[in-house]
Amino acid sequence: MRNEAAAQGSIPQNGADRTFWGRLSGWTAYRTVMGIATASPRRQFLILAAFPILWVLTQHLGPMVQMLRVSLMDAYPVAPGVEQSFTLDNYARFFGDQIFWQPFFRTLSFAAVFTFCTLILTYPVAYFLARHVSRKNRMLLLLLLLIPFWVGEIVRTYAIMILLGNTGAVNLVLQWFGLIDRPIPFMYTSFSMGVGIVYLTALYMLLPLYSALEKLPDSYNEAAADLGAGAWTRFRRVTLPLTLEGISSGCTLVFLISTGFYATPVLLGGPSTTVFAQTIAGFFHVAGDEWPTGAAFATIMFAGAIVLTAVFQKLMYALRKGDTK
Amino acid sequence: MRRGNRILLSCIYWAFVLYVFVPLLLMILMGFKDSKFIGFPIRSWTLDWYMGVFVDAELLSTLGYSVTIAILSTLISVVVGTWIAVLLEGRKFIGRAAVFGLTLLPALVPGIISAIAFRIYARWLGIEPGMGAIIWAHAVHNVPFVVLVVMARLSTLPKSQIEAARDLGADPIIAFLRITVPYLIPAILGASIFCLLLSFDDFVRSFFLGGYEPTLPVLIFAMLRSGMSPEINAIATVALVLTAAIGIWAERFTRRMNRDTNP
């Protein structure tokens, strides 16, 4: 009788729970393991933390550390029987030849210019979405912009090639209107490369700007208007300073991404727009003995990008501080 | 004044929409051109290039290869990313900031440097270039995105539900599997789709870690280096339709899930 009552009752007795979870927690093996694992909160935490910490150390930090190590080797892979030795020659090679530092500075300055263009282009778009569109339509209009950005780097680069080619759409339209009588060679210049890179990175700028602008309360602008500030003054003294954080994070993201493009400059750029990514890649297409140089160059580029980003962040921070005072 | 601004801004918005859509639409259109020569004007039309894509066995196998890589790397990213998110969200411990910083590292390293670093590391670990290496690199690269998405969702989980489960006798694992995981499902699915798209479209890591078999972006890149052709338009369009369809579906799906669970 009692067993029946227990089976029908709503509270499952130990071992009588026939669900998957009940059975699982009923296993002796499971209970023993769980008993050991949860004996103390400290042990529980260690078990939870061990794998993630191991992962970020070996998988996230590991490749960067190994790249740094190889960049200091005089040969890689180390030949059997030869003692591996460390050297700074790979770094010295960079400074010794302008064939190397030209693309380096070109990459950083191009990335800065493209980042600025992206900012100028997407700020009004983000502003329109966040401040002039009703909440209901906002997601729809934003989604419209998201769709093309799911499409990958290569496909979108190719689309730009079709747009800007000598027989491309832009030249066709210009000729149609009689503005030009022969096609303008847009392709294989820093212009085509810029159009492509801005196209690829615009969303990474748009989203931080949009969220910064969306958070901005209307009351600030209204107060400024009540005090007699015109549209331009309101924008310059209220909106812009309060969205500096969004500008800062968008620019950082776009700048770092822009320095890392390889395929787009190869396809859209020309001989006079070789970027550092192409220089670096060159060392990896040949035999293994050039790898240390390639690793050193990649390290230099990463360091350069990080230093510029840090300086930029510092500037933005100072600007923000100055404005809130 | 405000009205004038509004009209100006909306013009800029629609001009921007044109900027992001027109190149892709032109590319799709060009795939219907009945000539080997890429460029305007289009005088006659054909479906041959698109038909060609669906009978090209090599191309279909490349497509399958890319999709397999995307799925497998996504599975790894999601498991690892969720685990890291559970560790980091709402928990204080020494070195948390360092672990969080390291977690975001792969997302911030510029593409070419990330690819080179993976290439060097793979050789050190003895991983041969090829499918395994690509899956591994994509998985590691995508972990930060999963962590961010899952952490955001996790921060809204009512902690009382976990406490209630624990009070009713569930051990941490059972409480996690029965309360936390179901709550995280929308975020996990959203992150998975994002990882699938990132992996499917990734060029630079696939290029440097690939063996002889190319993924779809690597194949398109290789074809482009030997010149443009309507065949590439058709292939690129197939890739585009595939990504856009998954993206749109995921967007709708995650929105519905969020609405259902967050009334």
XYZ file of C-alpha atoms in Angstrom:
588
model
C 0.000 0.000 0.000
C 2.688 2.464 0.990
C 4.682 1.754 -2.145
C 1.662 2.419 -4.265
C 1.022 5.691 -2.518
C 4.604 6.705 -3.055
C 4.437 5.814 -6.737
C 1.277 7.834 -7.202
C 2.348 10.697 -4.984
C 3.681 13.893 -6.455
C 6.922 13.869 -4.490
C 9.252 11.285 -6.021
C 11.090 9.220 -3.449
C 14.733 8.585 -3.936
C 15.108 6.036 -6.724
C 11.452 6.165 -7.628
C 11.870 9.142 -9.976
C 11.644 7.530 -13.393
C 12.586 10.641 -15.373
C 15.978 10.844 -17.029
C 17.241 13.263 -14.382
C 15.956 11.135 -11.558
C 17.691 8.086 -12.959
C 20.895 10.012 -13.545
C 21.062 11.305 -10.006
C 20.237 7.845 -8.756
C 23.361 6.238 -10.203
C 25.925 5.336 -7.611
C 28.791 6.332 -9.917
C 27.244 9.746 -10.547
C 26.577 10.298 -6.870
C 30.134 9.348 -5.929
C 31.643 11.706 -8.530
C 29.316 14.537 -7.543
C 30.067 13.922 -3.879
C 33.787 14.354 -4.507
C 33.293 17.315 -6.825
C 30.977 19.285 -4.571
C 32.652 18.468 -1.283
C 33.652 22.109 -0.847
C 32.781 25.338 -2.715
C 36.476 25.774 -3.373
C 36.772 22.420 -5.096
C 33.577 23.094 -7.017
C 35.022 26.363 -8.281
C 38.311 24.765 -9.280
C 36.510 22.145 -11.337
C 34.436 24.842 -13.053
C 37.419 27.127 -13.650
C 40.133 24.666 -14.642
C 39.068 24.053 -18.233
C 38.281 27.674 -19.244
C 41.531 28.974 -17.759
C 43.509 26.217 -19.453
C 41.704 26.992 -22.734
C 42.364 30.743 -22.783
C 45.983 30.214 -21.768
C 46.770 27.526 -24.335
C 44.424 28.532 -27.162
C 44.056 32.294 -26.918
C 47.432 33.282 -25.505
C 49.385 30.287 -26.845
C 49.407 31.239 -30.555
C 50.496 34.802 -29.785
C 53.278 33.652 -27.460
C 54.481 31.076 -29.952
C 54.488 33.713 -32.698
C 56.614 35.939 -30.481
C 58.988 33.057 -29.720
C 59.417 32.088 -33.366
C 60.033 35.739 -34.259
C 63.131 35.629 -32.042
C 64.560 32.416 -33.527
C 67.275 32.435 -36.125
C 65.787 29.427 -37.885
C 62.457 27.644 -37.731
C 61.856 24.774 -37.606
C 65.000 23.993 -35.685
C 67.075 21.462 -37.577
C 67.739 18.234 -35.662
C 71.021 18.278 -33.787
C 71.301 22.060 -33.995
C 70.875 24.065 -30.846
C 68.181 26.675 -31.227
C 69.390 30.197 -30.711
C 67.609 33.484 -30.336
C 68.303 36.684 -32.205
C 66.853 40.098 -32.961
C 67.923 39.923 -36.624
C 64.361 39.357 -37.835
C 63.296 42.651 -36.335
C 66.404 44.402 -37.603
C 65.538 43.256 -41.119
C 62.366 45.340 -40.998
C 64.189 48.577 -40.268
C 66.908 47.895 -42.798
C 64.801 48.140 -45.945
C 62.208 50.663 -46.976
C 60.540 47.948 -49.030
C 59.268 46.727 -45.663
C 58.413 49.845 -43.747
C 56.674 51.563 -46.639
C 53.796 49.057 -46.653
C 53.841 49.128 -42.858
C 53.177 52.852 -42.607
C 50.842 52.671 -45.576
C 48.752 50.037 -43.796
C 48.474 52.032 -40.583
C 47.705 55.340 -42.315
C 45.232 53.718 -44.734
C 43.510 52.014 -41.813
C 43.265 55.343 -39.983
C 41.842 57.107 -43.041
C 39.371 54.297 -43.783
C 38.281 54.296 -40.144
C 37.624 58.031 -40.303
C 35.655 57.631 -43.561
C 33.591 54.854 -41.975
C 32.832 57.100 -39.007
C 31.739 60.025 -41.191
C 29.632 57.738 -43.346
C 27.858 55.784 -40.617
C 27.318 58.491 -37.980
C 24.368 60.109 -39.801
C 22.948 56.668 -40.543
C 23.157 55.640 -36.877
C 21.795 59.040 -35.864
C 18.835 58.678 -38.182
C 18.049 55.175 -36.921
C 18.383 56.019 -33.235
C 16.771 59.458 -33.124
C 14.371 59.807 -36.040
C 12.833 56.381 -36.510
C 10.029 54.993 -34.400
C 10.963 52.067 -32.164
C 8.885 49.703 -34.252
C 10.527 50.524 -37.566
C 13.969 50.830 -36.070
C 14.641 47.112 -35.882
C 13.371 46.636 -39.413
C 15.585 49.341 -40.868
C 18.559 48.070 -38.889
C 17.922 44.534 -40.068
C 17.945 45.795 -43.634
C 21.527 46.918 -43.086
C 22.528 43.728 -41.287
C 21.647 41.373 -44.132
C 24.499 42.325 -46.512
C 26.944 42.198 -43.635
C 26.419 38.495 -43.071
C 27.911 37.908 -46.476
C 31.607 37.159 -46.304
C 34.688 39.143 -47.096
C 35.494 37.572 -50.460
C 32.001 37.773 -51.927
C 31.619 41.413 -50.932
C 35.068 42.273 -52.255
C 34.098 40.705 -55.545
C 30.872 42.713 -55.593
C 32.939 45.903 -55.295
C 35.087 44.751 -58.230
C 31.970 44.548 -60.366
C 30.782 47.938 -59.176
C 34.000 49.816 -59.864
C 35.459 48.038 -62.902
C 36.058 49.835 -66.183
C 32.836 48.354 -67.499
C 31.296 48.483 -64.044
C 28.100 50.121 -62.905
C 29.610 53.393 -61.683
C 31.412 54.072 -64.936
C 28.344 53.041 -66.888
C 26.139 55.502 -65.032
C 28.684 58.323 -65.320
C 28.982 57.760 -69.061
C 25.238 57.587 -69.375
C 24.858 61.046 -67.950
C 27.637 62.251 -70.183
C 29.810 63.277 -67.254
C 32.791 61.395 -68.642
C 33.547 60.068 -72.124
C 35.924 57.294 -71.152
C 35.802 55.078 -68.067
C 37.681 56.231 -64.976
C 40.104 53.517 -63.811
C 38.835 53.174 -60.238
C 40.138 49.667 -59.770
C 43.521 48.716 -58.298
C 43.925 52.029 -56.510
C 43.710 53.095 -52.886
C 40.236 54.379 -53.745
C 38.824 50.982 -54.708
C 40.551 49.453 -51.704
C 38.995 52.094 -49.459
C 35.515 51.547 -50.847
C 35.929 47.819 -50.266
C 37.271 48.103 -46.735
C 34.690 50.674 -45.667
C 32.058 48.334 -47.091
C 33.429 45.445 -45.052
C 33.765 47.299 -41.752
C 30.848 49.775 -41.747
C 28.690 47.609 -39.499
C 31.336 47.406 -36.773
C 31.164 51.196 -36.615
C 27.421 51.490 -37.043
C 26.427 49.250 -34.137
C 28.446 50.952 -31.343
C 27.348 54.365 -32.654
C 23.739 53.245 -32.789
C 23.727 51.924 -29.231
C 25.447 55.073 -27.927
C 22.936 57.311 -29.711
C 19.999 55.217 -28.593
C 20.993 55.539 -24.941
C 21.125 59.334 -25.183
C 18.037 60.749 -23.406
C 15.931 63.224 -25.418
C 15.691 65.514 -22.392
C 19.324 66.654 -22.790
C 18.704 67.956 -26.272
C 15.415 69.504 -25.209
C 17.097 71.280 -22.327
C 19.781 72.601 -24.671
C 17.084 73.790 -27.066
C 15.253 75.562 -24.226
C 18.470 77.361 -23.386
C 18.560 78.613 -26.946
C 21.038 76.249 -28.589
C 20.547 75.789 -32.330
C 20.637 72.403 -34.055
C 24.345 72.544 -34.809
C 25.287 73.724 -31.303
C 23.126 70.982 -29.792
C 24.885 68.398 -31.867
C 28.356 69.749 -31.115
C 27.883 70.419 -27.392
C 25.474 67.653 -26.367
C 25.148 64.755 -28.787
C 28.738 64.462 -29.935
C 30.399 64.562 -26.481
C 27.894 62.080 -25.076
C 28.492 59.583 -27.888
C 32.294 59.793 -27.741
C 32.408 56.408 -26.058
C 30.585 54.790 -28.970
C 32.841 56.594 -31.432
C 35.885 55.426 -29.526
C 34.921 51.761 -29.441
C 33.693 51.755 -33.056
C 36.905 53.363 -34.314
C 39.098 50.976 -32.338
C 37.279 47.963 -33.688
C 37.272 49.161 -37.292
C 40.910 50.237 -37.143
C 42.084 46.860 -35.856
C 39.993 44.985 -38.416
C 41.185 47.244 -41.262
C 44.840 46.547 -40.533
C 44.191 42.812 -40.751
C 42.728 42.547 -44.253
C 44.647 40.411 -46.664
C 42.358 39.288 -49.497
C 40.706 42.664 -50.088
C 43.973 44.561 -50.789
C 45.147 41.674 -52.972
C 41.975 41.813 -55.070
C 41.143 45.531 -55.022
C 44.533 47.163 -54.531
C 47.319 47.692 -57.003
C 51.127 47.534 -57.013
C 51.357 50.953 -55.363
C 48.992 50.011 -52.541
C 50.732 46.899 -51.211
C 49.807 46.530 -47.561
C 51.818 44.935 -44.787
C 49.559 41.887 -44.683
C 50.826 41.002 -48.153
C 54.423 41.455 -47.018
C 53.834 39.180 -44.035
C 52.013 36.571 -46.090
C 54.937 36.496 -48.524
C 57.153 34.971 -45.865
C 54.723 32.124 -45.305
C 54.274 31.134 -48.914
C 57.917 30.238 -49.224
C 59.894 27.567 -47.393
C 59.869 27.387 -43.609
C 63.117 29.238 -43.071
C 61.449 32.597 -43.652
C 58.901 32.009 -40.927
C 60.827 33.759 -38.146
C 60.967 36.933 -40.251
C 57.260 36.640 -41.008
C 56.517 36.147 -37.322
C 58.653 39.171 -36.413
C 56.847 41.305 -38.983
C 53.455 40.166 -37.737
C 54.535 41.042 -34.202
C 55.685 44.497 -35.355
C 52.365 45.072 -37.045
C 50.370 43.969 -34.031
C 52.481 46.167 -31.773
C 52.055 49.122 -34.136
C 48.289 48.677 -34.267
C 48.038 48.299 -30.480
C 50.203 51.369 -29.796
C 48.148 53.518 -32.167
C 44.917 52.209 -30.640
C 46.180 52.957 -27.134
C 47.161 56.509 -28.103
C 43.759 57.001 -29.693
C 41.952 55.669 -26.622
C 43.996 57.978 -24.415
C 43.070 60.961 -26.591
C 39.410 60.058 -26.547
C 39.514 59.627 -22.805
C 41.087 63.061 -22.343
C 38.483 64.548 -24.655
C 35.662 62.947 -22.684
C 37.129 64.092 -19.375
C 37.488 67.631 -20.686
C 33.906 67.714 -21.866
C 32.267 66.513 -18.691
C 34.143 69.072 -16.580
C 14.583 72.965 -39.403
C 13.972 69.667 -37.675
C 11.921 68.504 -40.654
C 14.672 69.468 -43.056
C 17.198 67.549 -40.967
C 14.982 64.547 -40.905
C 14.624 64.465 -44.666
C 18.358 64.936 -45.162
C 19.151 62.150 -42.708
C 16.694 59.772 -44.259
C 18.272 60.461 -47.663
C 21.669 59.575 -46.192
C 20.226 56.393 -44.713
C 18.742 55.264 -48.019
C 21.917 56.180 -49.861
C 23.760 53.948 -47.396
C 21.284 51.137 -48.008
C 22.015 51.491 -51.721
C 25.750 51.380 -51.005
C 25.454 48.072 -49.161
C 22.909 46.451 -51.474
C 23.753 47.610 -54.986
C 27.126 45.835 -55.289
C 25.575 42.533 -54.251
C 22.555 42.957 -56.527
C 24.824 43.775 -59.463
C 26.835 40.662 -58.720
C 23.717 38.497 -58.733
C 22.530 40.153 -61.947
C 25.866 39.629 -63.669
C 25.534 35.895 -63.145
C 22.649 35.959 -65.626
C 24.678 37.577 -68.369
C 25.044 35.546 -71.532
C 28.703 36.297 -72.106
C 32.007 35.320 -70.605
C 32.869 38.987 -70.308
C 32.078 40.679 -66.976
C 30.723 44.189 -67.353
C 27.841 46.303 -68.502
C 25.734 46.517 -70.536
C 23.991 43.151 -70.388
C 22.474 42.387 -73.781
C 21.288 38.827 -73.452
C 20.477 36.615 -70.508
C 21.114 33.013 -69.555
C 20.657 30.621 -66.670
C 23.633 28.506 -67.696
C 26.059 29.822 -65.101
C 23.659 29.117 -62.270
C 22.757 25.710 -63.648
C 26.456 24.987 -63.905
C 26.898 25.486 -60.180
C 24.428 22.753 -59.294
C 25.961 20.093 -61.517
C 29.572 20.844 -60.635
C 30.515 17.943 -58.353
C 33.754 19.548 -57.242
C 31.966 22.727 -56.279
C 29.304 20.868 -54.352
C 31.967 18.981 -52.437
C 33.668 22.292 -51.596
C 30.338 23.585 -50.347
C 29.897 20.465 -48.217
C 33.445 20.816 -46.918
C 32.821 24.432 -45.841
C 29.519 23.562 -44.200
C 31.074 20.614 -42.313
C 33.889 22.829 -41.028
C 31.383 25.480 -39.978
C 29.214 22.999 -38.063
C 32.056 21.225 -36.263
C 33.868 24.402 -35.274
C 30.598 25.911 -34.073
C 29.948 22.926 -31.798
C 33.347 23.376 -30.141
C 32.976 27.167 -29.814
C 29.544 26.878 -28.252
C 30.543 24.340 -25.604
C 33.742 26.155 -24.663
C 32.188 29.618 -24.895
C 29.232 28.686 -22.701
C 31.552 27.142 -20.141
C 33.686 30.308 -19.995
C 30.561 32.497 -19.792
C 29.218 30.479 -16.841
C 32.559 30.895 -15.089
C 32.792 34.634 -15.708
C 29.219 35.848 -15.260
C 28.442 37.177 -11.801
C 31.386 35.507 -10.124
C 34.244 37.297 -8.426
C 37.653 35.682 -8.219
C 41.264 36.711 -8.394
C 42.353 37.112 -11.996
C 38.833 37.382 -13.397
C 39.721 40.529 -15.349
C 42.746 38.769 -16.823
C 40.691 35.732 -17.865
C 38.051 38.018 -19.382
C 40.701 39.978 -21.288
C 42.272 36.795 -22.618
C 38.839 35.534 -23.593
C 38.298 38.535 -25.865
C 41.807 38.437 -27.352
C 41.075 36.365 -30.511
C 38.276 38.741 -31.504
C 40.567 41.766 -31.363
C 43.655 40.420 -33.135
C 43.677 41.618 -36.778
C 42.832 38.822 -39.246
C 46.203 38.317 -40.893
C 48.055 38.250 -37.567
C 45.580 35.797 -36.117
C 45.982 33.531 -39.152
C 49.790 33.657 -38.972
C 49.804 32.988 -35.233
C 47.523 29.968 -35.708
C 49.689 28.707 -38.549
C 52.824 28.880 -36.401
C 51.080 27.372 -33.387
C 49.600 24.550 -35.450
C 53.027 23.612 -36.713
C 54.411 23.667 -33.183
C 51.588 21.410 -32.003
C 52.125 19.155 -34.990
C 48.707 19.819 -36.541
C 48.909 19.404 -40.308
C 47.230 22.058 -42.478
C 43.804 20.830 -43.518
C 40.331 20.314 -42.190
C 41.298 19.732 -38.553
C 43.489 22.818 -38.455
C 40.770 25.016 -39.971
C 38.110 23.713 -37.582
C 40.426 24.331 -34.638
C 41.323 27.886 -35.727
C 37.699 28.820 -36.431
C 36.585 27.355 -33.114
C 39.180 29.295 -31.109
C 38.476 32.498 -33.022
C 34.715 32.285 -32.452
C 34.771 31.560 -28.713
C 34.749 35.271 -27.653
C 31.536 35.929 -29.567
C 29.781 33.016 -27.868
C 31.023 34.172 -24.457
C 29.689 37.704 -24.952
C 26.275 36.580 -26.176
C 25.819 33.906 -23.504
C 27.061 36.184 -20.708
C 24.521 38.829 -21.673
C 21.708 36.297 -21.428
C 23.065 34.743 -18.257
C 23.047 38.110 -16.488
C 19.251 38.191 -16.763
C 18.716 34.679 -15.357
C 16.642 34.895 -12.158
C 19.053 33.466 -9.576
C 16.109 32.446 -7.384
C 15.264 29.674 -9.849
C 18.645 28.050 -9.300
C 18.286 28.445 -5.547
C 14.837 26.881 -5.671
C 16.181 23.923 -7.632
C 19.033 23.497 -5.169
C 16.601 23.690 -2.233
C 14.549 20.946 -3.812
C 17.577 18.714 -3.813
C 19.132 19.166 -7.227
C 22.903 19.050 -7.256
C 24.802 21.802 -9.182
C 24.986 19.783 -12.392
C 21.293 18.898 -12.434
C 20.361 22.490 -11.542
C 22.581 23.728 -14.343
C 21.190 21.295 -16.911
C 17.552 21.748 -15.946
C 17.398 25.489 -15.191
C 20.359 27.314 -16.692
C 20.716 25.474 -20.005
C 17.044 25.785 -21.033
C 17.188 29.470 -20.154
C 20.311 29.901 -22.279
C 18.955 28.114 -25.356
C 18.018 31.291 -27.307
C 21.448 32.805 -26.681
C 23.209 29.561 -27.546
C 21.266 29.211 -30.782
C 21.904 32.837 -31.697
C 25.600 32.455 -30.996
C 25.697 29.201 -32.990
C 24.250 30.844 -36.070
C 26.706 33.685 -35.726
C 29.595 31.216 -35.459
C 28.309 29.242 -38.459
C 28.271 32.404 -40.572
C 31.683 33.563 -39.334
C 33.227 30.202 -40.065
C 31.517 29.719 -43.425
C 32.649 33.151 -44.633
C 36.097 33.160 -43.078
C 38.830 33.554 -45.620
C 42.087 34.433 -43.957
C 42.296 31.588 -41.422
C 41.019 29.018 -43.928
C 43.579 30.263 -46.453
C 46.591 29.958 -44.164
C 45.559 26.744 -42.418
C 44.050 24.904 -45.363
C 45.674 21.959 -47.077
C 44.983 21.159 -50.694
C 41.219 21.216 -50.363
C 39.841 24.773 -50.459
C 36.848 26.085 -48.554
C 34.313 28.068 -50.581
C 35.781 31.566 -49.928
C 39.283 30.240 -50.640
C 38.035 28.686 -53.887
C 36.370 31.934 -54.987
C 39.537 33.830 -54.121
C 41.676 31.445 -56.166
C 39.300 31.716 -59.145
C 39.288 35.512 -58.893
C 43.050 35.681 -59.071
C 42.892 34.156 -62.526
C 40.247 36.640 -63.641
C 36.573 37.431 -63.285
C 33.927 35.243 -64.901
C 30.145 34.841 -64.683
C 30.798 31.423 -63.179
C 32.252 33.134 -60.097
C 29.156 35.340 -59.936
C 26.966 32.284 -59.791
C 29.094 30.604 -57.117
C 29.347 33.790 -55.042
C 25.578 34.238 -55.352
C 24.976 30.739 -54.034
C 27.242 31.522 -51.062
C 25.420 34.812 -50.580
C 21.947 33.306 -50.674
C 23.001 30.607 -48.237
C 24.449 33.059 -45.696
C 21.653 35.595 -46.034
C 18.981 32.910 -45.633
C 20.579 31.513 -42.495
C 21.065 35.017 -41.137
C 17.493 36.153 -41.728
C 16.055 32.949 -40.346
C 18.245 33.226 -37.250
C 17.279 36.847 -36.714
C 13.572 35.996 -36.785
C 14.088 32.904 -34.703
C 16.086 34.541 -31.917
C 13.655 37.443 -31.790
C 10.732 35.067 -31.368
C 12.581 33.076 -28.712
C 13.426 36.248 -26.822
C 9.836 37.399 -26.987
C 8.552 34.063 -25.722
C 10.895 33.882 -22.771
C 10.994 37.620 -21.906
C 7.410 38.806 -22.059
